[in-house]
Coordinates of C-alpha atoms in Angstrom, one line a residue:
Chain A
M16 CA -59.4 83.4 -85.9
R17 CA -61.5 87.0 -86.0
G18 CA -61.1 87.0 -82.6
L19 CA -57.1 86.7 -82.4
V20 CA -56.6 89.4 -85.1
R21 CA -59.3 91.8 -82.7
L22 CA -57.3 90.8 -79.5
I23 CA -53.9 91.7 -81.4
W24 CA -54.9 94.9 -82.4
V25 CA -56.3 95.5 -78.8
E26 CA -53.2 95.0 -77.3
F27 CA -51.5 96.7 -79.7
L28 CA -53.9 99.7 -78.7
L29 CA -53.2 99.4 -75.6
Q30 CA -49.2 99.1 -75.6
L31 CA -49.9 102.6 -77.3
R32 CA -51.8 104.1 -75.0
E33 CA -49.3 103.3 -72.4
P34 CA -47.5 106.6 -72.0
F35 CA -44.4 105.1 -70.5
A36 CA -44.1 102.1 -72.6
A37 CA -44.8 104.0 -76.0
F38 CA -42.2 106.8 -75.1
F39 CA -39.4 104.7 -74.4
A40 CA -40.4 102.0 -77.6
L41 CA -41.5 104.7 -80.1
A42 CA -39.8 108.8 -79.3
F43 CA -36.9 107.7 -77.1
P44 CA -34.7 106.3 -79.8
P45 CA -35.3 109.1 -82.5
L46 CA -34.9 111.7 -79.6
L47 CA -31.8 110.1 -78.9
V48 CA -30.7 110.7 -82.9
L49 CA -31.6 114.2 -82.7
L50 CA -29.8 115.0 -80.0
F51 CA -26.5 113.1 -80.9
G52 CA -26.9 113.9 -84.7
S53 CA -27.2 117.6 -83.5
I54 CA -23.7 117.3 -81.1
Y55 CA -21.8 115.5 -83.6
G56 CA -23.7 115.5 -87.2
N57 CA -23.0 112.2 -89.3
E58 CA -20.2 113.2 -91.2
P59 CA -17.9 109.6 -92.3
K60 CA -14.9 108.8 -90.2
P61 CA -12.1 106.6 -91.4
E62 CA -12.0 105.1 -87.5
L63 CA -15.8 104.0 -87.8
G64 CA -14.8 102.8 -91.2
G65 CA -16.1 105.2 -93.5
L66 CA -19.6 105.4 -91.4
G67 CA -20.5 108.6 -89.0
T68 CA -21.6 108.5 -85.6
I69 CA -25.0 108.4 -86.2
D70 CA -24.8 105.3 -88.5
V71 CA -23.0 103.7 -86.0
A72 CA -25.7 104.6 -83.1
V73 CA -28.5 103.4 -85.2
S74 CA -27.9 100.0 -85.0
G75 CA -27.3 100.0 -81.3
Y76 CA -30.6 101.7 -81.1
V77 CA -32.3 99.1 -83.1
G78 CA -31.5 96.6 -80.3
M79 CA -32.5 99.3 -77.6
V80 CA -36.0 99.1 -79.1
I81 CA -36.1 95.7 -79.4
A82 CA -34.7 95.2 -75.7
T83 CA -37.4 98.1 -74.3
V84 CA -40.1 96.4 -75.6
A85 CA -38.9 92.8 -74.5
V86 CA -38.0 93.5 -71.3
F87 CA -40.3 96.0 -70.3
N88 CA -43.3 96.3 -72.2
L89 CA -43.8 92.3 -72.1
P90 CA -42.9 90.9 -68.6
I91 CA -45.0 93.9 -67.3
S92 CA -47.9 93.8 -69.1
L93 CA -48.2 90.1 -68.9
A94 CA -47.4 89.9 -65.4
G95 CA -50.3 93.0 -64.7
Y96 CA -52.5 90.9 -67.0
R97 CA -51.8 88.0 -64.7
E98 CA -51.8 89.5 -61.4
R99 CA -55.0 91.7 -62.1
G100 CA -57.0 88.7 -63.1
I101 CA -57.4 89.2 -66.8
L102 CA -56.3 86.4 -68.0
R103 CA -58.9 84.2 -66.0
R104 CA -61.1 86.3 -67.6
L105 CA -59.8 85.2 -71.2
A106 CA -59.7 81.5 -70.0
V107 CA -63.5 81.5 -69.6
T108 CA -63.9 82.4 -73.4
P109 CA -63.2 79.8 -76.2
L110 CA -59.8 81.3 -76.7
S111 CA -56.7 79.2 -76.1
P112 CA -54.1 80.3 -73.8
F113 CA -51.7 80.0 -76.5
A114 CA -53.9 82.4 -78.5
V115 CA -53.4 84.8 -75.5
F116 CA -49.8 84.5 -75.4
L117 CA -49.4 84.8 -79.0
A118 CA -51.7 87.9 -79.3
H119 CA -49.2 89.9 -76.5
L120 CA -46.0 88.5 -78.6
V121 CA -47.5 89.8 -81.9
S122 CA -48.6 93.1 -81.1
L123 CA -45.1 93.4 -79.7
A124 CA -43.5 92.4 -82.3
L125 CA -46.0 94.9 -84.0
L126 CA -44.8 97.4 -81.5
T127 CA -41.0 97.0 -81.9
I128 CA -41.4 97.0 -85.8
C129 CA -42.9 100.5 -85.9
G130 CA -40.1 101.7 -83.4
I131 CA -37.5 100.7 -85.5
L132 CA -39.2 102.0 -88.3
L133 CA -39.6 105.4 -86.8
L134 CA -35.9 105.4 -85.7
V135 CA -34.7 104.6 -89.0
L136 CA -36.9 107.2 -90.7
V137 CA -35.7 109.9 -88.5
A138 CA -32.1 108.9 -89.0
K139 CA -32.7 108.8 -92.7
V140 CA -34.2 112.2 -92.9
G141 CA -32.3 113.9 -90.5
Y142 CA -29.0 112.6 -90.9
H143 CA -28.8 110.6 -94.1
L144 CA -28.4 107.3 -92.8
R145 CA -25.9 105.2 -94.5
F146 CA -26.5 101.9 -94.2
L147 CA -23.8 99.4 -95.9
G148 CA -25.2 96.0 -95.2
S149 CA -27.9 93.7 -97.1
L150 CA -31.7 94.5 -96.1
S151 CA -32.2 90.8 -95.3
S152 CA -28.9 90.7 -93.5
A153 CA -30.4 93.1 -91.1
I154 CA -33.7 91.8 -90.7
A155 CA -32.4 88.1 -90.0
A156 CA -30.1 89.7 -87.0
G157 CA -33.0 91.7 -86.0
A158 CA -35.4 88.8 -85.8
L159 CA -32.9 86.4 -84.0
G160 CA -32.6 89.1 -81.3
G161 CA -35.8 89.5 -81.1
I162 CA -36.5 85.8 -80.5
T163 CA -33.9 85.9 -77.7
L164 CA -35.2 88.9 -75.8
F165 CA -38.8 88.3 -75.8
S166 CA -37.9 84.8 -74.7
V167 CA -36.1 86.5 -71.9
G168 CA -39.2 89.0 -71.4
F169 CA -41.3 85.8 -71.1
A170 CA -38.9 84.3 -68.1
L171 CA -38.8 87.7 -66.5
A172 CA -42.6 87.5 -66.6
A173 CA -42.6 84.0 -65.2
L174 CA -40.4 84.8 -62.2
A175 CA -42.2 87.9 -61.3
P176 CA -45.1 87.6 -59.1
T177 CA -46.4 91.0 -59.7
A178 CA -46.5 93.8 -62.4
R179 CA -44.4 95.6 -59.7
T180 CA -42.0 93.1 -59.1
A181 CA -41.4 92.6 -62.5
Q182 CA -41.2 96.1 -63.1
V183 CA -37.9 96.3 -60.6
T184 CA -36.5 93.0 -62.3
S185 CA -36.7 94.6 -65.7
M186 CA -35.0 97.6 -64.7
L187 CA -31.9 95.6 -62.8
L188 CA -31.7 94.0 -66.1
F189 CA -32.3 97.0 -68.7
Y190 CA -30.0 99.3 -67.6
P191 CA -26.9 97.3 -67.3
M192 CA -27.9 96.3 -71.1
L193 CA -28.5 99.8 -72.1
F194 CA -24.8 101.2 -71.1
L195 CA -23.0 98.0 -71.1
S196 CA -24.2 96.1 -74.1
G197 CA -23.3 98.6 -76.6
M198 CA -26.9 100.0 -77.3
A199 CA -26.4 103.3 -76.0
L200 CA -23.4 103.9 -76.1
P201 CA -20.3 101.8 -78.3
R202 CA -19.0 98.9 -76.5
E203 CA -15.5 100.2 -77.9
I204 CA -15.4 103.3 -75.1
L205 CA -15.5 100.6 -72.0
P206 CA -12.8 99.1 -70.5
E207 CA -11.9 95.7 -71.4
R208 CA -12.8 94.3 -67.8
I209 CA -16.1 95.7 -68.4
Q210 CA -16.5 94.2 -72.2
R211 CA -16.0 90.9 -71.1
V212 CA -18.7 91.2 -68.1
A213 CA -21.0 92.5 -70.8
T214 CA -20.7 89.5 -73.0
F215 CA -22.9 87.8 -70.3
L216 CA -25.9 90.0 -71.2
P217 CA -28.2 88.9 -73.4
A218 CA -28.5 92.6 -75.2
T219 CA -24.7 92.4 -76.0
P220 CA -24.9 89.4 -79.1
V221 CA -28.1 91.4 -80.3
V222 CA -25.8 94.2 -81.0
T223 CA -23.1 92.4 -82.0
L224 CA -25.2 90.6 -84.9
L225 CA -26.9 94.3 -85.7
R226 CA -23.5 96.1 -85.9
A227 CA -22.5 93.4 -88.3
A228 CA -25.3 93.3 -90.5
W229 CA -24.8 96.9 -90.5
E230 CA -21.5 97.0 -91.6
N231 CA -21.9 94.5 -94.2
T232 CA -20.0 91.1 -92.2
A233 CA -21.6 87.8 -92.7
W234 CA -22.6 87.6 -89.1
W235 CA -23.9 84.0 -89.3
R236 CA -19.9 83.0 -90.3
N237 CA -18.1 85.3 -88.4
E238 CA -19.8 85.6 -85.0
P239 CA -19.9 81.9 -83.6
H240 CA -19.7 83.2 -80.1
A241 CA -22.5 85.5 -80.2
L242 CA -24.7 83.0 -82.2
L243 CA -24.1 80.8 -79.3
A244 CA -24.6 83.0 -76.5
L245 CA -27.7 84.0 -78.0
A246 CA -28.8 80.5 -78.6
L247 CA -28.3 79.7 -74.8
W248 CA -30.3 82.9 -73.7
T249 CA -33.2 81.4 -76.0
I250 CA -33.2 78.0 -74.6
G251 CA -32.7 79.1 -71.0
S252 CA -34.8 81.6 -71.2
L253 CA -37.9 79.5 -72.8
A254 CA -37.2 76.8 -70.2
V255 CA -37.3 79.1 -67.3
A256 CA -40.6 80.1 -68.4
A257 CA -42.5 76.7 -69.3
W258 CA -41.3 75.7 -65.9
R259 CA -42.3 78.9 -63.7
F260 CA -45.2 80.7 -66.0
R261 CA -48.4 80.5 -64.1
W262 CA -51.7 81.9 -65.8
E263 CA -52.8 82.7 -62.2
Chain B
M24 CA -86.6 63.2 -67.7
S25 CA -84.2 65.3 -69.4
S26 CA -80.9 65.5 -67.3
P27 CA -80.1 68.2 -65.2
V28 CA -78.1 71.1 -67.1
I29 CA -75.6 71.2 -63.8
D30 CA -74.6 68.3 -62.1
V31 CA -72.5 68.1 -59.2
Q32 CA -71.9 65.1 -57.4
D33 CA -70.0 64.8 -54.1
L34 CA -67.4 67.4 -55.4
R35 CA -64.2 68.3 -53.4
K36 CA -61.6 70.5 -53.3
T37 CA -58.7 71.0 -50.9
Y38 CA -56.3 74.4 -51.2
G39 CA -53.1 72.6 -48.8
L40 CA -54.7 71.9 -45.7
T41 CA -57.8 73.6 -46.4
V42 CA -60.8 71.7 -47.5
A43 CA -62.6 74.4 -49.4
V44 CA -65.2 71.8 -50.5
D45 CA -66.3 68.8 -48.7
G46 CA -68.6 66.6 -50.5
V47 CA -71.1 68.6 -52.1
T48 CA -74.0 67.2 -54.4
F49 CA -76.6 69.1 -56.4
Q50 CA -78.1 69.3 -59.7
V51 CA -79.6 72.5 -61.3
E52 CA -82.3 71.9 -64.2
E53 CA -82.7 73.9 -67.4
G54 CA -84.7 76.9 -66.9
E55 CA -84.2 77.5 -63.2
I56 CA -82.6 80.1 -60.9
F57 CA -80.4 78.6 -58.6
G58 CA -78.8 80.5 -55.7
I59 CA -75.7 79.9 -53.8
V60 CA -75.3 81.6 -50.6
G61 CA -73.3 81.7 -47.5
P62 CA -70.8 82.8 -45.5
N63 CA -67.1 83.9 -46.8
G64 CA -64.9 80.9 -47.0
A65 CA -68.0 78.6 -47.2
G66 CA -66.8 77.3 -50.7
K67 CA -69.3 79.0 -52.8
T68 CA -67.0 80.5 -55.4
T69 CA -64.5 77.4 -55.7
T70 CA -67.6 75.1 -56.1
I71 CA -68.3 77.8 -59.1
E72 CA -64.9 78.1 -60.6
C73 CA -64.8 74.1 -60.9
L74 CA -68.2 74.4 -62.9
E75 CA -66.3 77.0 -65.1
G76 CA -63.3 74.8 -65.6
L77 CA -61.0 77.2 -64.1
R78 CA -60.6 74.8 -61.2
R79 CA -60.1 70.8 -61.5
P80 CA -62.3 69.4 -58.7
D81 CA -59.9 66.8 -56.3
G82 CA -62.8 64.5 -56.0
G83 CA -66.3 63.7 -57.4
K84 CA -68.2 64.2 -60.8
V85 CA -68.8 67.7 -62.4
R86 CA -70.9 67.9 -65.2
V87 CA -72.2 70.8 -67.0
L88 CA -74.3 70.4 -70.7
G89 CA -73.3 66.8 -70.4
R90 CA -69.5 68.0 -70.3
D91 CA -66.6 67.6 -68.0
P92 CA -65.4 71.4 -67.0
A93 CA -61.6 70.6 -66.7
R94 CA -61.4 68.8 -69.6
E95 CA -63.5 70.5 -72.5
R96 CA -63.8 73.9 -71.0
R97 CA -63.1 75.7 -74.2
Q98 CA -66.0 74.0 -75.9
L99 CA -68.1 74.6 -73.3
A100 CA -66.9 78.2 -72.9
V101 CA -69.5 78.9 -76.1
H102 CA -72.0 77.7 -74.0
I103 CA -71.8 79.3 -70.9
G104 CA -71.8 83.2 -69.7
V105 CA -69.5 83.9 -66.7
Q106 CA -69.3 86.6 -64.3
L107 CA -65.7 86.0 -62.2
Q108 CA -66.0 86.9 -58.6
E109 CA -63.0 89.0 -58.7
S110 CA -61.5 90.4 -62.4
A111 CA -60.4 93.3 -63.7
L112 CA -59.5 94.5 -67.7
P113 CA -57.1 96.6 -69.0
D114 CA -56.9 100.1 -67.6
R115 CA -57.2 101.6 -70.9
L116 CA -59.5 99.5 -72.7
R117 CA -62.8 101.4 -73.2
V118 CA -66.0 99.7 -72.9
G119 CA -66.8 99.4 -76.7
E120 CA -63.7 98.3 -77.5
T121 CA -64.1 95.2 -74.9
L122 CA -67.4 94.3 -75.9
A123 CA -66.3 94.4 -79.7
L124 CA -63.2 92.0 -78.6
F125 CA -65.5 89.6 -76.7
A126 CA -67.8 89.8 -79.5
S127 CA -65.1 88.9 -81.9
L128 CA -64.5 85.2 -79.4
Y129 CA -67.5 83.8 -80.4
P130 CA -69.2 82.1 -82.9
R131 CA -72.3 84.0 -82.6
S132 CA -73.0 87.2 -80.6
L133 CA -75.8 89.6 -79.5
D134 CA -76.4 93.4 -80.8
Q135 CA -73.2 95.0 -79.1
R136 CA -75.4 98.3 -78.5
E137 CA -78.6 97.3 -77.4
L138 CA -76.7 95.2 -74.5
L139 CA -74.9 98.5 -73.5
V140 CA -78.4 100.1 -73.1
Q141 CA -80.0 97.3 -71.4
L142 CA -77.4 97.5 -68.8
G143 CA -77.1 101.5 -68.8
L144 CA -73.9 101.8 -70.4
A145 CA -74.9 103.3 -73.7
D146 CA -72.9 106.7 -72.7
Q147 CA -70.0 104.6 -71.4
V148 CA -69.1 103.3 -74.7
R149 CA -65.6 105.4 -75.2
T150 CA -64.6 105.1 -70.8
P151 CA -61.6 103.7 -70.5
F152 CA -62.2 100.8 -67.6
A153 CA -60.1 102.5 -65.2
K154 CA -62.6 105.4 -65.4
L155 CA -65.5 103.5 -64.3
S156 CA -67.5 103.2 -61.6
G157 CA -67.8 100.0 -59.2
G158 CA -71.1 99.5 -60.5
Q159 CA -70.7 99.9 -63.8
K160 CA -67.2 97.9 -64.1
Q161 CA -70.0 95.1 -62.5
R162 CA -72.4 95.6 -65.3
L163 CA -69.5 95.6 -68.0
F164 CA -68.6 92.2 -66.6
L165 CA -72.2 91.1 -66.9
A166 CA -72.6 92.3 -70.4
L167 CA -69.4 90.2 -71.2
A168 CA -71.2 87.1 -69.7
L169 CA -74.0 87.7 -71.8
I170 CA -72.7 89.0 -75.0
H171 CA -72.7 85.3 -76.9
D172 CA -75.9 84.6 -75.5
P173 CA -75.1 81.7 -73.6
T174 CA -77.4 78.7 -72.3
V175 CA -75.8 78.9 -68.7
L176 CA -74.8 81.5 -66.5
F177 CA -72.5 81.7 -64.0
L178 CA -72.8 84.7 -61.5
D179 CA -70.3 84.9 -58.9
E180 CA -72.1 87.4 -56.7
L181 CA -73.8 89.0 -59.3
T182 CA -74.9 92.8 -57.9
T183 CA -71.7 93.3 -55.3
G184 CA -71.1 97.1 -55.5
L185 CA -74.2 98.0 -57.4
D186 CA -76.5 100.7 -55.6
P187 CA -80.4 99.4 -55.2
H188 CA -81.4 101.3 -58.4
G189 CA -78.5 99.4 -60.4
R190 CA -79.5 95.9 -58.8
R191 CA -83.3 96.1 -59.6
T192 CA -82.3 96.6 -63.1
V193 CA -79.9 93.6 -63.1
W194 CA -83.0 91.4 -61.8
E195 CA -85.2 92.3 -63.9
L196 CA -82.6 91.6 -66.4
I197 CA -82.2 88.1 -65.2
R198 CA -85.7 87.2 -64.8
A199 CA -85.6 88.2 -68.6
I200 CA -83.1 86.0 -69.7
R201 CA -84.6 83.5 -67.8
A202 CA -88.1 83.4 -69.4
R203 CA -85.9 83.1 -72.8
G204 CA -85.3 79.5 -70.8
K205 CA -81.8 80.1 -70.1
T206 CA -80.6 78.7 -66.9
I207 CA -78.7 80.8 -64.0
L208 CA -76.7 79.6 -61.3
L209 CA -75.3 82.5 -59.2
S210 CA -73.7 83.2 -55.5
T211 CA -75.0 86.3 -53.6
H212 CA -74.4 88.1 -50.0
L213 CA -77.9 89.5 -50.3
M214 CA -80.6 87.4 -48.8
E215 CA -82.8 90.1 -50.5
E216 CA -81.5 88.9 -53.5
A217 CA -81.3 85.5 -53.1
E218 CA -85.2 85.5 -52.2
A219 CA -86.5 88.1 -55.0
L220 CA -84.5 85.9 -58.1
C221 CA -84.3 82.2 -56.8
D222 CA -86.0 78.9 -57.3
R223 CA -83.9 77.1 -54.9
V224 CA -81.3 78.1 -52.9
A225 CA -78.2 75.8 -51.4
V226 CA -76.9 77.2 -48.4
F227 CA -73.2 76.7 -48.4
H228 CA -71.2 76.5 -44.6
R229 CA -67.6 75.0 -44.4
G230 CA -67.7 73.5 -47.3
R231 CA -70.8 71.7 -47.4
I232 CA -74.4 72.4 -48.4
V233 CA -76.2 72.3 -44.9
A234 CA -79.9 73.0 -46.8
L235 CA -81.2 73.2 -50.1
D236 CA -85.1 74.1 -50.9
S237 CA -86.7 77.1 -52.4
P238 CA -86.7 80.1 -50.4
S239 CA -90.2 79.9 -49.1
R240 CA -89.8 76.6 -47.8
L241 CA -86.2 77.1 -46.1
I242 CA -87.7 79.5 -44.3
A243 CA -90.7 77.9 -43.0
R244 CA -88.6 75.3 -42.3
T245 CA -86.0 77.2 -39.8
V246 CA -87.8 80.1 -38.6
G247 CA -91.3 79.7 -39.6
N248 CA -93.4 82.0 -42.1
L249 CA -94.2 84.5 -40.0
L250 CA -92.3 87.6 -37.9
V251 CA -94.0 89.1 -35.1
T252 CA -92.7 92.4 -33.8
L253 CA -93.6 94.2 -30.8
R254 CA -92.3 97.4 -29.5
I255 CA -91.8 97.0 -25.5
P256 CA -90.7 99.8 -23.2
D257 CA -87.6 99.4 -21.1
G258 CA -88.2 97.8 -17.9
S259 CA -91.7 96.4 -19.2
P260 CA -92.4 93.0 -18.2
V261 CA -92.1 90.3 -21.1
P262 CA -94.1 87.5 -20.8
P263 CA -92.7 84.1 -21.4
L264 CA -93.8 82.9 -25.2
S265 CA -91.1 80.6 -26.4
A266 CA -93.3 77.4 -24.7
I267 CA -96.2 78.4 -27.1
P268 CA -96.5 75.4 -29.8
G269 CA -95.3 76.9 -33.3
V270 CA -93.6 79.6 -31.8
R271 CA -89.8 79.0 -33.3
G272 CA -87.4 81.6 -31.1
V273 CA -88.2 84.9 -29.3
E274 CA -85.5 87.8 -29.2
H275 CA -85.7 90.9 -27.3
R276 CA -83.1 93.0 -28.3
D277 CA -82.8 96.9 -27.0
E278 CA -86.6 97.8 -26.8
T279 CA -87.7 95.3 -29.6
L280 CA -89.7 92.0 -29.1
T281 CA -89.0 89.2 -32.2
V282 CA -91.3 86.3 -32.2
Y283 CA -90.5 83.4 -35.0
A284 CA -94.0 81.8 -35.6
E285 CA -94.6 79.1 -37.8
D286 CA -98.1 79.9 -38.8
D287 CA -101.2 82.3 -38.3
R288 CA -102.7 79.7 -35.2
A289 CA -99.0 80.7 -33.5
V290 CA -99.4 84.4 -33.8
A291 CA -102.7 84.1 -32.7
A292 CA -101.5 82.5 -29.5
V293 CA -98.4 84.9 -29.2
V294 CA -100.9 88.2 -29.5
Q295 CA -103.5 86.3 -27.1
R296 CA -100.6 86.1 -24.2
L297 CA -99.6 89.2 -24.6
V298 CA -103.0 90.6 -24.7
E299 CA -103.5 88.3 -21.4
Q300 CA -100.3 90.0 -19.7
G301 CA -101.5 93.4 -20.7
V302 CA -99.0 94.1 -22.8
P303 CA -99.9 96.9 -25.3
L304 CA -100.1 96.4 -28.6
R305 CA -99.7 99.4 -30.1
E306 CA -97.0 98.9 -32.1
L307 CA -97.2 95.3 -33.0
G308 CA -96.7 93.9 -36.5
V309 CA -96.8 90.6 -38.4
S310 CA -94.9 90.0 -41.7
S311 CA -93.4 86.9 -43.8
G312 CA -90.8 85.4 -42.1
R313 CA -87.2 86.3 -43.8
L314 CA -84.7 84.6 -45.6
E315 CA -81.9 86.1 -43.4
D316 CA -82.8 85.0 -40.5
A317 CA -83.5 81.2 -42.0
Y318 CA -79.4 82.1 -43.4
L319 CA -78.4 83.3 -40.1
T320 CA -80.0 80.5 -38.1
L321 CA -78.2 77.6 -40.9
T322 CA -75.1 79.0 -41.0
G323 CA -74.2 78.9 -37.2
T324 CA -76.3 81.9 -35.1
P325 CA -79.6 79.6 -34.2
L326 CA -82.5 81.4 -32.6
V327 CA -82.7 82.1 -29.2
R328 CA -85.3 80.0 -27.6
E329 CA -85.2 81.7 -24.2
E330 CA -85.8 85.2 -23.6
S331 CA -83.2 87.0 -22.1

């Protein structure tokens, strides 16, 4: 137990020390808030249901933090651990493979939470972020989205033979999600056909739930399609991970 | 008589069509330093990894401290210290953090500071793994193998990447650990190391053990106890020596004549023959037989019996 806690802490520190990973998980989303806030401000707009540009964008950015950590940090670090024999070295300690897995998961969840808190803080202080929903509904939506996207990340780690290939496959998945799933731009501005394509990306239902939570909609009742998509992505990814993951 | 600490019976391991280990049997007793030597691909690492529980044998029986490593890896992990042949740590993990992490994984651990001092890493506590030299990395892995004061140590290529000073320091440490009653199994490419440290050495070749004995007996058996060297200027005639009783082999390469001899009597006979033939003895040397020669003989480069 003592070992597990220390491993989680060490993994967390290592994520912070990785400049690329730390930048995109922690610094990039608040920078976007500052950038778009300075351009558009955050005045309430009738077409956004009384919310401002930043209010709406932040729900997408929350999804972006989760997706960044899940699709970049997780597979790249796990594939790197395997490739370099770090998992082998841990395998000859009393630590169980499951504990190593868990430590990765918890440390990355901590990183995600830090990223979201930082984002919300900057939006709150800089642009008086409005939030109409209930906190518990937003946390539940974030947690569900996190479970799904982390599962996708595990599947990527299981499929990638090296950290480098993990990086490439992560990018191939991440950038379409960033622009099409409603994380960086609102989905509504995209053509109908592209929106339809976007429904097949795992981050799209995550953003749908987060947006709904932000606008105080009962997503658990009103978004059955998104929930189904999340369930399918989670089950499919975990199956792939269980089938293909190798320790060495 | 107590049961051996390490017991390997007819171990077999195959990767696809390649037979890596082909029926290996040996025992290591408590307090022993046991060496495994052999060319690359001889099955050394595979054997050690079966003992560590990292690989499951295809056949035979493996026991460490009476336990089956493949099935009881985690229970065994507390009692064994492991240095893998190829391993790495996260680039940005610092030496001090690494040791603290590994110490926390075991119920009991040694004083971290003291261990770092012993291994000459005291000044590197805050150095990240990627910034360590090859020798420092190797010593850090040794520290990780020792941190929980294990009963049995598996050291795969103990001093690879260490300079001569570092090697001597590590040898001293290994001897001190054995003096505290620990059992050590190590593999090495350096015959000097095997000779300096090991009570017994198993010579691996193509997945089998071709010889297993103490270094001195291996030398005596294969190349003889004594080595006669003599400088012979180009063109000078060399008398035939290989027929002399007790002469195991004769080599004449460049300007150096090397005679592998079993004992003093054989050396005396060689010297006598040389004197009779009027070969000047100005640069004659007699030294102990070398494990390196025994090793080469056992792994496919037999001594030359007839001089060219």
